[in-house]
Coordinates of C-alpha atoms in Angstrom, one line a residue:
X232 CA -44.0 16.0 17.3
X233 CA -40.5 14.4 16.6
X234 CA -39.4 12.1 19.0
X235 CA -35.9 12.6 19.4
X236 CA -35.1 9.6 21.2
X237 CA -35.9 7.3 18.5
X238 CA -33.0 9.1 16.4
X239 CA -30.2 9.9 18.6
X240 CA -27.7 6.9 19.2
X241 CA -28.1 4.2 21.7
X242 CA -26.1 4.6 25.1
X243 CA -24.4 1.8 23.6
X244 CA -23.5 2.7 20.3
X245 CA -21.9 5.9 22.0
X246 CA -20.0 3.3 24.2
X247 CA -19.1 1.4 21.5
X248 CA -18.1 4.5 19.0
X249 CA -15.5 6.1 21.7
X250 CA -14.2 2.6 22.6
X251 CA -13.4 2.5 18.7
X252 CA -12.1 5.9 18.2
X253 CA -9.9 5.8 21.4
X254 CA -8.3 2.3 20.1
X255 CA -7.7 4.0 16.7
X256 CA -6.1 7.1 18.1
X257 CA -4.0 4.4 20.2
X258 CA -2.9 2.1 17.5
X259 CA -2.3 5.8 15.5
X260 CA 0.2 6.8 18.1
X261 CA 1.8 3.8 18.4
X262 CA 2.3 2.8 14.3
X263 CA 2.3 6.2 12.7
X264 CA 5.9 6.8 11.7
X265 CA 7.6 10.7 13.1
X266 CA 10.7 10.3 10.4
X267 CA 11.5 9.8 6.8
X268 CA 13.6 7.1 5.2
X269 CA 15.9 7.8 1.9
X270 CA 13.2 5.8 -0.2
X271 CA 12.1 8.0 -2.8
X272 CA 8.5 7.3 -2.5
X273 CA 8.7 9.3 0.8
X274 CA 11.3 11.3 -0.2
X275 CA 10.5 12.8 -3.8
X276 CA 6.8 13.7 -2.6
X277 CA 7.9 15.1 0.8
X278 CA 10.8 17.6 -1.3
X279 CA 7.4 19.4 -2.9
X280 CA 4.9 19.6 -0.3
X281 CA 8.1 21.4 1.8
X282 CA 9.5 23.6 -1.6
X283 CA 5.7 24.3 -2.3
X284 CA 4.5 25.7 0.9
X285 CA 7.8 27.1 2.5
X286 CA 9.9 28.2 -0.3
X287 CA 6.9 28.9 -2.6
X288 CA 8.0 27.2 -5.5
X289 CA 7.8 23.4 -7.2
X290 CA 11.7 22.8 -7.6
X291 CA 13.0 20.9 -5.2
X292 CA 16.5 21.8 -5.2
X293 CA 16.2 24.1 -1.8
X294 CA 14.8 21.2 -0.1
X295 CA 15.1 19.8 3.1
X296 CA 14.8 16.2 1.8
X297 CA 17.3 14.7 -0.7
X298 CA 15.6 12.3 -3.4
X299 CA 16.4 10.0 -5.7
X300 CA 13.5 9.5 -7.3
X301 CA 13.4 13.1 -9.4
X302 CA 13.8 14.5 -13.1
X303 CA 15.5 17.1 -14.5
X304 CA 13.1 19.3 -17.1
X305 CA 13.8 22.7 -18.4
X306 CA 16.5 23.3 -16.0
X307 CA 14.6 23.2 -13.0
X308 CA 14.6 19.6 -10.4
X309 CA 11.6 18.1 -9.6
X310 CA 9.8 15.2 -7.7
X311 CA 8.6 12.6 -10.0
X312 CA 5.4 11.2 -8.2
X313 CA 2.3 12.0 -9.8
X314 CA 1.0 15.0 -8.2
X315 CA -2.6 14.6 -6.9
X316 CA -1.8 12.8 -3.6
X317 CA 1.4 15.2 -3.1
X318 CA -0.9 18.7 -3.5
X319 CA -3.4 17.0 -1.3
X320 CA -0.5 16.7 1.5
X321 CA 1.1 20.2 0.4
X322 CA -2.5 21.3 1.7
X323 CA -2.9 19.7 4.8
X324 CA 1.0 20.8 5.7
X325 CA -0.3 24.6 4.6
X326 CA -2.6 24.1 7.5
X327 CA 0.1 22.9 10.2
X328 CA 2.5 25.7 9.0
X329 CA 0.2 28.7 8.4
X330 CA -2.4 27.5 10.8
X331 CA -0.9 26.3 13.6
X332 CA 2.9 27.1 13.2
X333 CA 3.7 23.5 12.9
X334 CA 6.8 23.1 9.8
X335 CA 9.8 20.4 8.8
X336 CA 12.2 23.0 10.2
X337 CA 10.4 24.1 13.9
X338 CA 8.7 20.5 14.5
X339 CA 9.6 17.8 12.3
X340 CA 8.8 14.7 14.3
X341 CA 5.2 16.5 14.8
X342 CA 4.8 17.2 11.4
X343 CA 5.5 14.2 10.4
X344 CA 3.2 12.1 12.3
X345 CA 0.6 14.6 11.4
X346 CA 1.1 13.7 7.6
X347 CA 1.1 9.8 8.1
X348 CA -2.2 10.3 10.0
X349 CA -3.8 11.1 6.9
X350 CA -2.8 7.9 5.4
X351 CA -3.1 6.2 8.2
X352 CA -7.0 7.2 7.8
X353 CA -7.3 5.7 4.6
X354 CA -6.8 2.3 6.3
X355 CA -9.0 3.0 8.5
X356 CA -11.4 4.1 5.6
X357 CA -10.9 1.2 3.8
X358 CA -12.3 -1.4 6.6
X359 CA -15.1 1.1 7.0
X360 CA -15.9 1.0 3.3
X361 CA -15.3 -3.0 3.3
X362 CA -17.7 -3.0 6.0
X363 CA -20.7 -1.5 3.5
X364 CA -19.9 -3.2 0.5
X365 CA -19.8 -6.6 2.6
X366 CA -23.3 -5.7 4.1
X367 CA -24.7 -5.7 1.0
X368 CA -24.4 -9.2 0.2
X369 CA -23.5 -10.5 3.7
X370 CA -25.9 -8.4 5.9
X371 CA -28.9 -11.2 5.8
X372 CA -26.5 -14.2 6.9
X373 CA -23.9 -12.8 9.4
X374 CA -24.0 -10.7 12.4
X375 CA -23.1 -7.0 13.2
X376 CA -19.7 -8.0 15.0
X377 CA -18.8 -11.0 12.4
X378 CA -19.0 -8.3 9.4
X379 CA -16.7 -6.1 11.5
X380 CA -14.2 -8.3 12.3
X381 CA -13.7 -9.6 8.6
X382 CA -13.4 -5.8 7.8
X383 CA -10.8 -5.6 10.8
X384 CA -9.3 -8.3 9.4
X385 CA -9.3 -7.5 5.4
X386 CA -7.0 -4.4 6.4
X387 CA -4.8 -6.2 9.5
X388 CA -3.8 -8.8 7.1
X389 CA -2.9 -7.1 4.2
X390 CA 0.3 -4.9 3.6
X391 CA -2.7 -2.1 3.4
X392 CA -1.9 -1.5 6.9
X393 CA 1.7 -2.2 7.3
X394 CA 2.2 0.8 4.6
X395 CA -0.4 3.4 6.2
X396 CA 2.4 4.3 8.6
X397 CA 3.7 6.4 6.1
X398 CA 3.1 8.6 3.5
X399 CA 2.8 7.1 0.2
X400 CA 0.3 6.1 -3.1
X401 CA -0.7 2.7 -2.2
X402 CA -3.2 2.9 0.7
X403 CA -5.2 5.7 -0.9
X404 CA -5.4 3.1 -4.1
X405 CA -6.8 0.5 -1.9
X406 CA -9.2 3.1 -0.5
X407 CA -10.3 4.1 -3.9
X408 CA -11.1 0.4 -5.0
X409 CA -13.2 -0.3 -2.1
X410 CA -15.0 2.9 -2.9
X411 CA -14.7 1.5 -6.9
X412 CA -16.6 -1.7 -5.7
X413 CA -19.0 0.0 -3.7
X414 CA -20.1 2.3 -6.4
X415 CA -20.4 -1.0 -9.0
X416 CA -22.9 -2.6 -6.5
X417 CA -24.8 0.6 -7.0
X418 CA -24.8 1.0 -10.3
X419 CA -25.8 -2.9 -11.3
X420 CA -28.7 -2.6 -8.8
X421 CA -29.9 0.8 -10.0
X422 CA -29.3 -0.3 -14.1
X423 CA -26.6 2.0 -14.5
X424 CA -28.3 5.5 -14.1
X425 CA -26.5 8.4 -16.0
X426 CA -25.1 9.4 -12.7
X427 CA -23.5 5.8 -11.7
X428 CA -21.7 5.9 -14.6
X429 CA -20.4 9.4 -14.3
X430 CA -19.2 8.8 -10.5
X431 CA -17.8 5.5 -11.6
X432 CA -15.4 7.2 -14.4
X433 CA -14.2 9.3 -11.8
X434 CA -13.3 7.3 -9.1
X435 CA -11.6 5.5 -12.3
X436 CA -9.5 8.8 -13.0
X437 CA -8.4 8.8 -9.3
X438 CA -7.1 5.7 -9.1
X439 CA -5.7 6.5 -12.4
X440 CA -4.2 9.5 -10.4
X441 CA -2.8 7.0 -8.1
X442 CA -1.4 4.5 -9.8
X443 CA -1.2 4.9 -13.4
X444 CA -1.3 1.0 -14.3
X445 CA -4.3 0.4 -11.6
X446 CA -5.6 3.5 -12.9
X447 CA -5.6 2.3 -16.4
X448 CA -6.7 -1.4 -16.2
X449 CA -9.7 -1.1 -14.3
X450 CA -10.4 2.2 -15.9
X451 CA -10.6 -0.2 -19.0
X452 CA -12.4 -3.3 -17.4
X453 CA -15.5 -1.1 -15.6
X454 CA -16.0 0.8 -19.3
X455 CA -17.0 -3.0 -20.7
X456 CA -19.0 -3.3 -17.2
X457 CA -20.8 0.1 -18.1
X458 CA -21.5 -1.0 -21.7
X459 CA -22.8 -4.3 -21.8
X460 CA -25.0 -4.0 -19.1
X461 CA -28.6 -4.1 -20.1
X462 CA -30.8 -1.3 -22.2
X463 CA -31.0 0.1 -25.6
X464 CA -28.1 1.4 -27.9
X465 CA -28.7 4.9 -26.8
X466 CA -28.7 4.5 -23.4
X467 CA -25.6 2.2 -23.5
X468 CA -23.9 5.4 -25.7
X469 CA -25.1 7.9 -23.0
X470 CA -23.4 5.7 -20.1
X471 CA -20.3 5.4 -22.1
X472 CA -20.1 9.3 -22.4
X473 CA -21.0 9.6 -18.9
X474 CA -18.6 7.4 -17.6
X475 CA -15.6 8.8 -20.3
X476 CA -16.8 12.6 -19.2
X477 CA -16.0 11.7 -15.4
X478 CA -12.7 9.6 -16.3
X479 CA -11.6 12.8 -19.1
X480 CA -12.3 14.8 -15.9
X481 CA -9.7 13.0 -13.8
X482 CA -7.3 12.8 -16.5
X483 CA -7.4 16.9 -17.3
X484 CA -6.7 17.0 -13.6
X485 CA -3.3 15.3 -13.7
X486 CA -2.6 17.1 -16.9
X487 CA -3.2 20.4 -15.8
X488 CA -1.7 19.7 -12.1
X489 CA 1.9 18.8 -14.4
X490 CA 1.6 21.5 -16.3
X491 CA 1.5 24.1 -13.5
X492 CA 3.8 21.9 -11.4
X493 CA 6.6 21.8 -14.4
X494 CA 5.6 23.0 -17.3
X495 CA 4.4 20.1 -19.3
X496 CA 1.4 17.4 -18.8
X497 CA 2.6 14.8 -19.0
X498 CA 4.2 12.8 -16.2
X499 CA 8.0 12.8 -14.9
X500 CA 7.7 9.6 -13.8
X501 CA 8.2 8.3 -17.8
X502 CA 11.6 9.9 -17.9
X503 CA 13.1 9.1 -14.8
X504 CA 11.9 5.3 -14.3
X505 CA 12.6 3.1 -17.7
X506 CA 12.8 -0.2 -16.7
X507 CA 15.2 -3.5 -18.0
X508 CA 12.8 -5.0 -20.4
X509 CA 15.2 -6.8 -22.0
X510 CA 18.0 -8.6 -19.7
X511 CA 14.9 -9.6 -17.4
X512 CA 14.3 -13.2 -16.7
X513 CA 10.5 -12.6 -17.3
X514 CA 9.2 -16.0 -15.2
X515 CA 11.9 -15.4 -12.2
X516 CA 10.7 -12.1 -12.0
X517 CA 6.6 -12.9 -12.1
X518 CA 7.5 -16.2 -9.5
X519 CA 9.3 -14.0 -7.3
X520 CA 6.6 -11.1 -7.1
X521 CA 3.8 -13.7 -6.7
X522 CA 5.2 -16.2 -4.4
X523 CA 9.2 -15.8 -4.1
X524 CA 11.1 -13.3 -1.9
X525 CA 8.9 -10.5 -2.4
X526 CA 5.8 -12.2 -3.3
X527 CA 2.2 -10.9 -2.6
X528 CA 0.8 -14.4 -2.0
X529 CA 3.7 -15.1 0.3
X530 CA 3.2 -12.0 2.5
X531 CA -0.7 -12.2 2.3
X532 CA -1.1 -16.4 2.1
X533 CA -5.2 -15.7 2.4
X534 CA -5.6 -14.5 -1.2
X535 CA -4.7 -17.4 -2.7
X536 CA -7.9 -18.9 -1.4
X537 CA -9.2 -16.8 -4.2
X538 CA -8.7 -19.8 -6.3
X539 CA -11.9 -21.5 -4.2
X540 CA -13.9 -18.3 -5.4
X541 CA -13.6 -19.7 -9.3
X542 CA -15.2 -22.9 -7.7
X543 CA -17.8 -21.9 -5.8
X544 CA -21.5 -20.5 -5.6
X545 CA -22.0 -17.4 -3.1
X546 CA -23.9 -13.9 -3.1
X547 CA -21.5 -11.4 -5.1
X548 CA -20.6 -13.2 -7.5
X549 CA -21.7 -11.4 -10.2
X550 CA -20.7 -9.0 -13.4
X551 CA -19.3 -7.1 -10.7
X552 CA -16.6 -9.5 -9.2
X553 CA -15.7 -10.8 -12.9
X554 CA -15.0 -7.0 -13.6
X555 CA -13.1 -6.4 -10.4
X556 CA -10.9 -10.0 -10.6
X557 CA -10.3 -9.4 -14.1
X558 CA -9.0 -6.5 -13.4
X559 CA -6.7 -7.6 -10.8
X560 CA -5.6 -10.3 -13.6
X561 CA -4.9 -7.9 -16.1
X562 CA -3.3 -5.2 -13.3
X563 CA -0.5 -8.6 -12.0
X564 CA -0.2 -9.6 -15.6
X565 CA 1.0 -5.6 -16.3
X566 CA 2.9 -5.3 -13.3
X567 CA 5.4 -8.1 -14.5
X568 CA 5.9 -7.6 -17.7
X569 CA 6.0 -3.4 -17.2
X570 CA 8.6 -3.3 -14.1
X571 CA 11.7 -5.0 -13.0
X572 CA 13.0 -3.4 -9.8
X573 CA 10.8 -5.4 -7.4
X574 CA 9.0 -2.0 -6.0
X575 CA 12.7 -0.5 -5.3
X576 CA 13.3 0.0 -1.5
X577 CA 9.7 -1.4 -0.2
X578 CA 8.4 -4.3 1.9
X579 CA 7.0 -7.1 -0.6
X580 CA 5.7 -6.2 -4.1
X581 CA 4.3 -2.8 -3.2
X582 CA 2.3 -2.4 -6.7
X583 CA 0.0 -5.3 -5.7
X584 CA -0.9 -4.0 -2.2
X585 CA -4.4 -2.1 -3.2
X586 CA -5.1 -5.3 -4.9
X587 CA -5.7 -7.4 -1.2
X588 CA -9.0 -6.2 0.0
X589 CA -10.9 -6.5 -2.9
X590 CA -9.4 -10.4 -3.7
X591 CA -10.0 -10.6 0.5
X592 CA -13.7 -9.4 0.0
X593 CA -14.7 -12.3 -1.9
X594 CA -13.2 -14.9 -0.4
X595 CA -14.5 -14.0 3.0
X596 CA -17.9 -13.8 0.8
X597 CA -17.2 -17.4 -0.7
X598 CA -16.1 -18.9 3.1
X599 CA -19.4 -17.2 5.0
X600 CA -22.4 -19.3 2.8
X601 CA -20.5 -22.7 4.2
X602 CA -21.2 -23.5 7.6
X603 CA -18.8 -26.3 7.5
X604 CA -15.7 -24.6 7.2
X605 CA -13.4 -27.7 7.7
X606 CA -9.6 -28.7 7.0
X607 CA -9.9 -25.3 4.4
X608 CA -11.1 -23.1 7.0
X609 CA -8.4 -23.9 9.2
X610 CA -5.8 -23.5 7.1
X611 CA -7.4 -20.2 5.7
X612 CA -7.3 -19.1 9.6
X613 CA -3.7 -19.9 9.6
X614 CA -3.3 -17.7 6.5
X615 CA -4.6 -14.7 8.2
X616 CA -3.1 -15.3 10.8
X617 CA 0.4 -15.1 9.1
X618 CA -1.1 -12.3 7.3
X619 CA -1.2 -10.3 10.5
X620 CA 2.3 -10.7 11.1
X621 CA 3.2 -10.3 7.9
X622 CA 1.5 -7.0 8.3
X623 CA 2.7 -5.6 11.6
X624 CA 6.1 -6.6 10.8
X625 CA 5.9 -4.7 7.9
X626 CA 5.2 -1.4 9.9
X627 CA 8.6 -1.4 11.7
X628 CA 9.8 0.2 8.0
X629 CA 7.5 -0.7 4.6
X630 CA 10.4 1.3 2.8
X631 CA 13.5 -1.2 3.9
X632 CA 16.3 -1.1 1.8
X633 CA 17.1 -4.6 -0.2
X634 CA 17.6 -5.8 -4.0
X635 CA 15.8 -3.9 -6.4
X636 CA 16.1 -5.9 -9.5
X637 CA 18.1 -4.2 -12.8
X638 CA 19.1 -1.4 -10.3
X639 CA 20.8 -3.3 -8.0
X640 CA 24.8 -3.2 -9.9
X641 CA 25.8 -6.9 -10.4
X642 CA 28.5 -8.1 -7.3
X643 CA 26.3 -5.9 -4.4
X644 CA 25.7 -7.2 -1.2
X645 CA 22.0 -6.3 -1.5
X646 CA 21.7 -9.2 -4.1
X647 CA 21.7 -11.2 -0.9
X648 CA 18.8 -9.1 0.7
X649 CA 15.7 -9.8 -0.9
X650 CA 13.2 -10.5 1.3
X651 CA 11.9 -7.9 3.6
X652 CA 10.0 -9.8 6.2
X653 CA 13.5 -11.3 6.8
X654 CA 15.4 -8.2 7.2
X655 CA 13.0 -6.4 8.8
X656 CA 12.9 -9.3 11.3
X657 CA 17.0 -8.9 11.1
X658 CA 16.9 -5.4 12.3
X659 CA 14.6 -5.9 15.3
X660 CA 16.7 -8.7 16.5
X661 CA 19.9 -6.8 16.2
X662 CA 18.1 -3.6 18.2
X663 CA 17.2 -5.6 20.7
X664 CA 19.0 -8.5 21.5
X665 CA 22.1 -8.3 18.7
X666 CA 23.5 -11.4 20.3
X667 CA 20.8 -13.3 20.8
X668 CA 20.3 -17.0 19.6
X669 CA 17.8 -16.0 16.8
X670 CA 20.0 -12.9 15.7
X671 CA 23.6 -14.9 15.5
X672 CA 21.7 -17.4 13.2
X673 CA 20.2 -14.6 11.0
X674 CA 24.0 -12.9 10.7
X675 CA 25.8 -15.6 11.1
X676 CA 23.9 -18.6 8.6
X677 CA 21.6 -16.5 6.6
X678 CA 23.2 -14.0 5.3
X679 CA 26.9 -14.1 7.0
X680 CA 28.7 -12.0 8.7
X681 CA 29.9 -9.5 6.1
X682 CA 26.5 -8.8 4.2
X683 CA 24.6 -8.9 7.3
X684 CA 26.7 -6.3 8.7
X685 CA 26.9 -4.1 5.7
X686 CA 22.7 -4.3 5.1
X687 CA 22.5 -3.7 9.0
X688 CA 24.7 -0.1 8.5
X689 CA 22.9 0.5 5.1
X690 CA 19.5 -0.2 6.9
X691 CA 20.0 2.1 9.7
X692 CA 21.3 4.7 7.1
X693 CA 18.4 4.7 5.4
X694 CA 16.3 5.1 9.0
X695 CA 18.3 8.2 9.6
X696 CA 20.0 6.2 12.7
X697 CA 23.1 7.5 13.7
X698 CA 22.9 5.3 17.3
X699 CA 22.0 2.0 14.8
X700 CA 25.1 3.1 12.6
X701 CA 28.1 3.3 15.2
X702 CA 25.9 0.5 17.1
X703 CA 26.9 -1.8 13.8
X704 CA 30.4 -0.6 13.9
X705 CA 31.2 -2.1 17.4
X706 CA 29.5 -5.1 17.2
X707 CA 31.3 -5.8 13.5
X708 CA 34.7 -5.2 15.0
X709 CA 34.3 -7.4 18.1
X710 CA 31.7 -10.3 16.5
X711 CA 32.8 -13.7 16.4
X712 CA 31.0 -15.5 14.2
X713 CA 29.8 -19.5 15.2
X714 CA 31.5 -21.9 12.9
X715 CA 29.4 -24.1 10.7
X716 CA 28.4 -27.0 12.1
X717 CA 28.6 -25.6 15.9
X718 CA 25.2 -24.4 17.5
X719 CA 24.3 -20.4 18.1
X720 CA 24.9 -19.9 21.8

């Protein structure tokens, strides 16, 4: 007979499971944005999921929310995002409206939390799917509560989490490459089964249904994985049909979900985004994603420890991580030479952001087999540690307005604004204390008076703030700046 209490949960894990759940719901209510900004990531995908399910229809010129980011295509307007994340949320919005009476028009701030959630869970999802693939190799030579706090800490630290307050592509992308890795590990142990290779083309395709240049790099790097791993010619050519079949499946998806969205399959987004490829200053613009004013490595320090990885001996490294850091390679290599608006209204390079857990994975993997952490530990502590507030500073709006690159018209004030640790930093101050110490140096000696004041107005603008807006107004009139040389008081 079944003893039952040998496969129920411990008192404690029960304990343990609630204490975790209730601290997510928490941190849920307290981070997950209720409004929309004018960014168009936010914007363009939010104008279908409300035409779709209330007005019945894919044209977004009856919308409640005004985009930039849209096309024009056989007479009808349309959103421009690719379509597989936007139905997914046109779904779970049929369900508030249909099920529940919840819309945009009755309860918007409700609605709109309940949207975030969802990506707000992919965050979550992520650690969780961190947690496994770190098991795998880390499970013989660190503890239970050591392999969840680097999972804690893979998402904390990375703008993964300061974006899952909103809706947009990024946070699902990180998901899927967690998910990616997991499924590698699988299929190297198992010799890449018929299966393996299917599931790993379509997890390809979704990422490709992500983020197109994500999508296609490492849909390109995990086809050589598939390949050249052992067996005869014939089973290589039936993994390589396997793995196309699941990708081809993805691919017919996003085809076929344009099509019935527009009229045509293939995506907006190529007529409505064609970047300056040729006025570009093509090493300004690859220092300043990197390591400048919106740089990944200056907004998630920790990564460049990845540079130890190269260097060192450690379980994971393996066909897997040369696939999954070559792709990363090739993805940053793409992402400079392909765009040239710095990500448009967003809080450091956006395009990077799924990148951080996977480069996080193996150096936490690369730091665990050394007892003697040393000078390099401490300063890779540090690094997370900025990391963190990097992060969290990034929830207060990931879709801040600031310079985007060849869209930014020569002579704007936004050319001034490019960092958006610093002016998110800029708008708390001025919320909270706007004449404090810290917040006269950042209007008064950073930026100045003039462009502070006009990205404060645009800022809150863009926030829907109409308090923030005439709050700017009479502060502008009746500020006196401190003259150079003269102390903040």
């Amino acid at each position: 007979m079944t003893d039952f209490k040998n496969i129920l949960p411990s008192r404690r894990s029960l304990w343990i499971g609630g204490a975790a759940v209730l601290l997510f719901l928490t941190a849920a209510c307290f981070f997950v944005k209720r409004d929309v900004t004018e960014s168009g990531n936010e914007s363009s995908r939010l104008a279908v999921v409300q035409s779709l399910v209330d007005n019945g229809t894919f044209d977004i010129r009856e919308s409640i929310f005004h985009t930039p980011d849209k096309a024009v295509y056989r007479g009808g307007l349309y959103g421009d995002k690719p379509p597989l994340l936007t139905w997914l949320t046109a779904g779970w919005y049929f369900v508030l409206a249909k099920g529940f009476g919840l819309t945009f028009e009755s309860h918007f701030s409700l609605v709109m939390f309940f949207i975030n959630l969802l990506y707000f869970l992919t965050a979550a999802g992520t650690g969780i799917l961190f947690y496994l693939a770190y098991t795998r190799y880390a499970g013989g030579f660190t503890s239970v509560r050591t392999r969840a706090a680097v999972s804690a800490l893979a998402v904390l630290s990375s703008l993964v989490f300061s974006y899952s307050v909103t809706i947009n592509n990024h946070t699902p992308c990180a998901l899927l490459l967690m998910l990616l890795l997991l499924q590698l590990q699988k299929a190297e142990s198992a010799a890449w089964r018929i299966r393996d290779s299917f599931f790993c083309g379509v997890t390809a395709g979704l990422i490709f249904n992500c983020e197109f240049v994500l999508g296609g790099v490492y849909g390109l790097s995990v086809f050589v994985l598939c390949v050249t791993a052992s067996g005869e010619w014939r089973t290589r050519i039936r993994r390589a049909a396997a793995y196309a079949a699941g990708g081809a499946l993805l691919l017919a998806l996003e085809a076929g979900m344009n099509a019935v969205s527009y009229g045509s399959p293939l995506p907006l987004y190529l007529l409505s985004h064609k970047p300056d490829m040729v006025h570009k200053d093509y090493l300004r613009y690859a220092w300043d994603i990197l390591f400048g004013c919106e740089g990944f490595f200056l907004y998630m320090p920790a990564c460049l420890f990845l540079f130890l990885v190269l260097f060192r001996r450690f379980p994971g490294k393996d066909r897997v991580c040369a696939c999954m850091l070559s792709g990363a390679l090739g993805a940053a290599l793409l992402f400079a030479v392909v765009t040239s608006d710095y990500g448009g209204f967003c809080y450091g390079f956006r395009f990077l952001i799924p990148l951080a857990p996977v480069l996080l994975f193996y150096v936490f993997l690369s730091f665990q087999v050394r007892r003697k952490k040393g000078l390099c530990g401490f300063l890779f502590a540090l690094a997370l540690f900025w990391g963190v507030v990097a992060s969290l500073t990034g929830t207060m709006n990931p879709w801040n307005s600031g310079y985007e690159g060849s869209r930014t018209q020569p002579g704007h004030f936004r050319e001034k604004v490019r960092n958006g640790f610093l002016s998110n930093v800029l708008v708390f101050t001025f919320d909270h204390a706007p004449r404090c110490a810290f917040s006269r140096f950042l209007i008064d000696r950073v930026y100045g008076k003039d462009i502070a004041f006009q990205y404060l107005y645009e800022e809150y603008k863009n926030r829907h703030s109409a308090d923030g807006m005439e709050r700017v107004i009479r502060c502008y009139e009746t500020w006196d700046p401190v003259p150079a040389g003269e102390p903040a008081p």
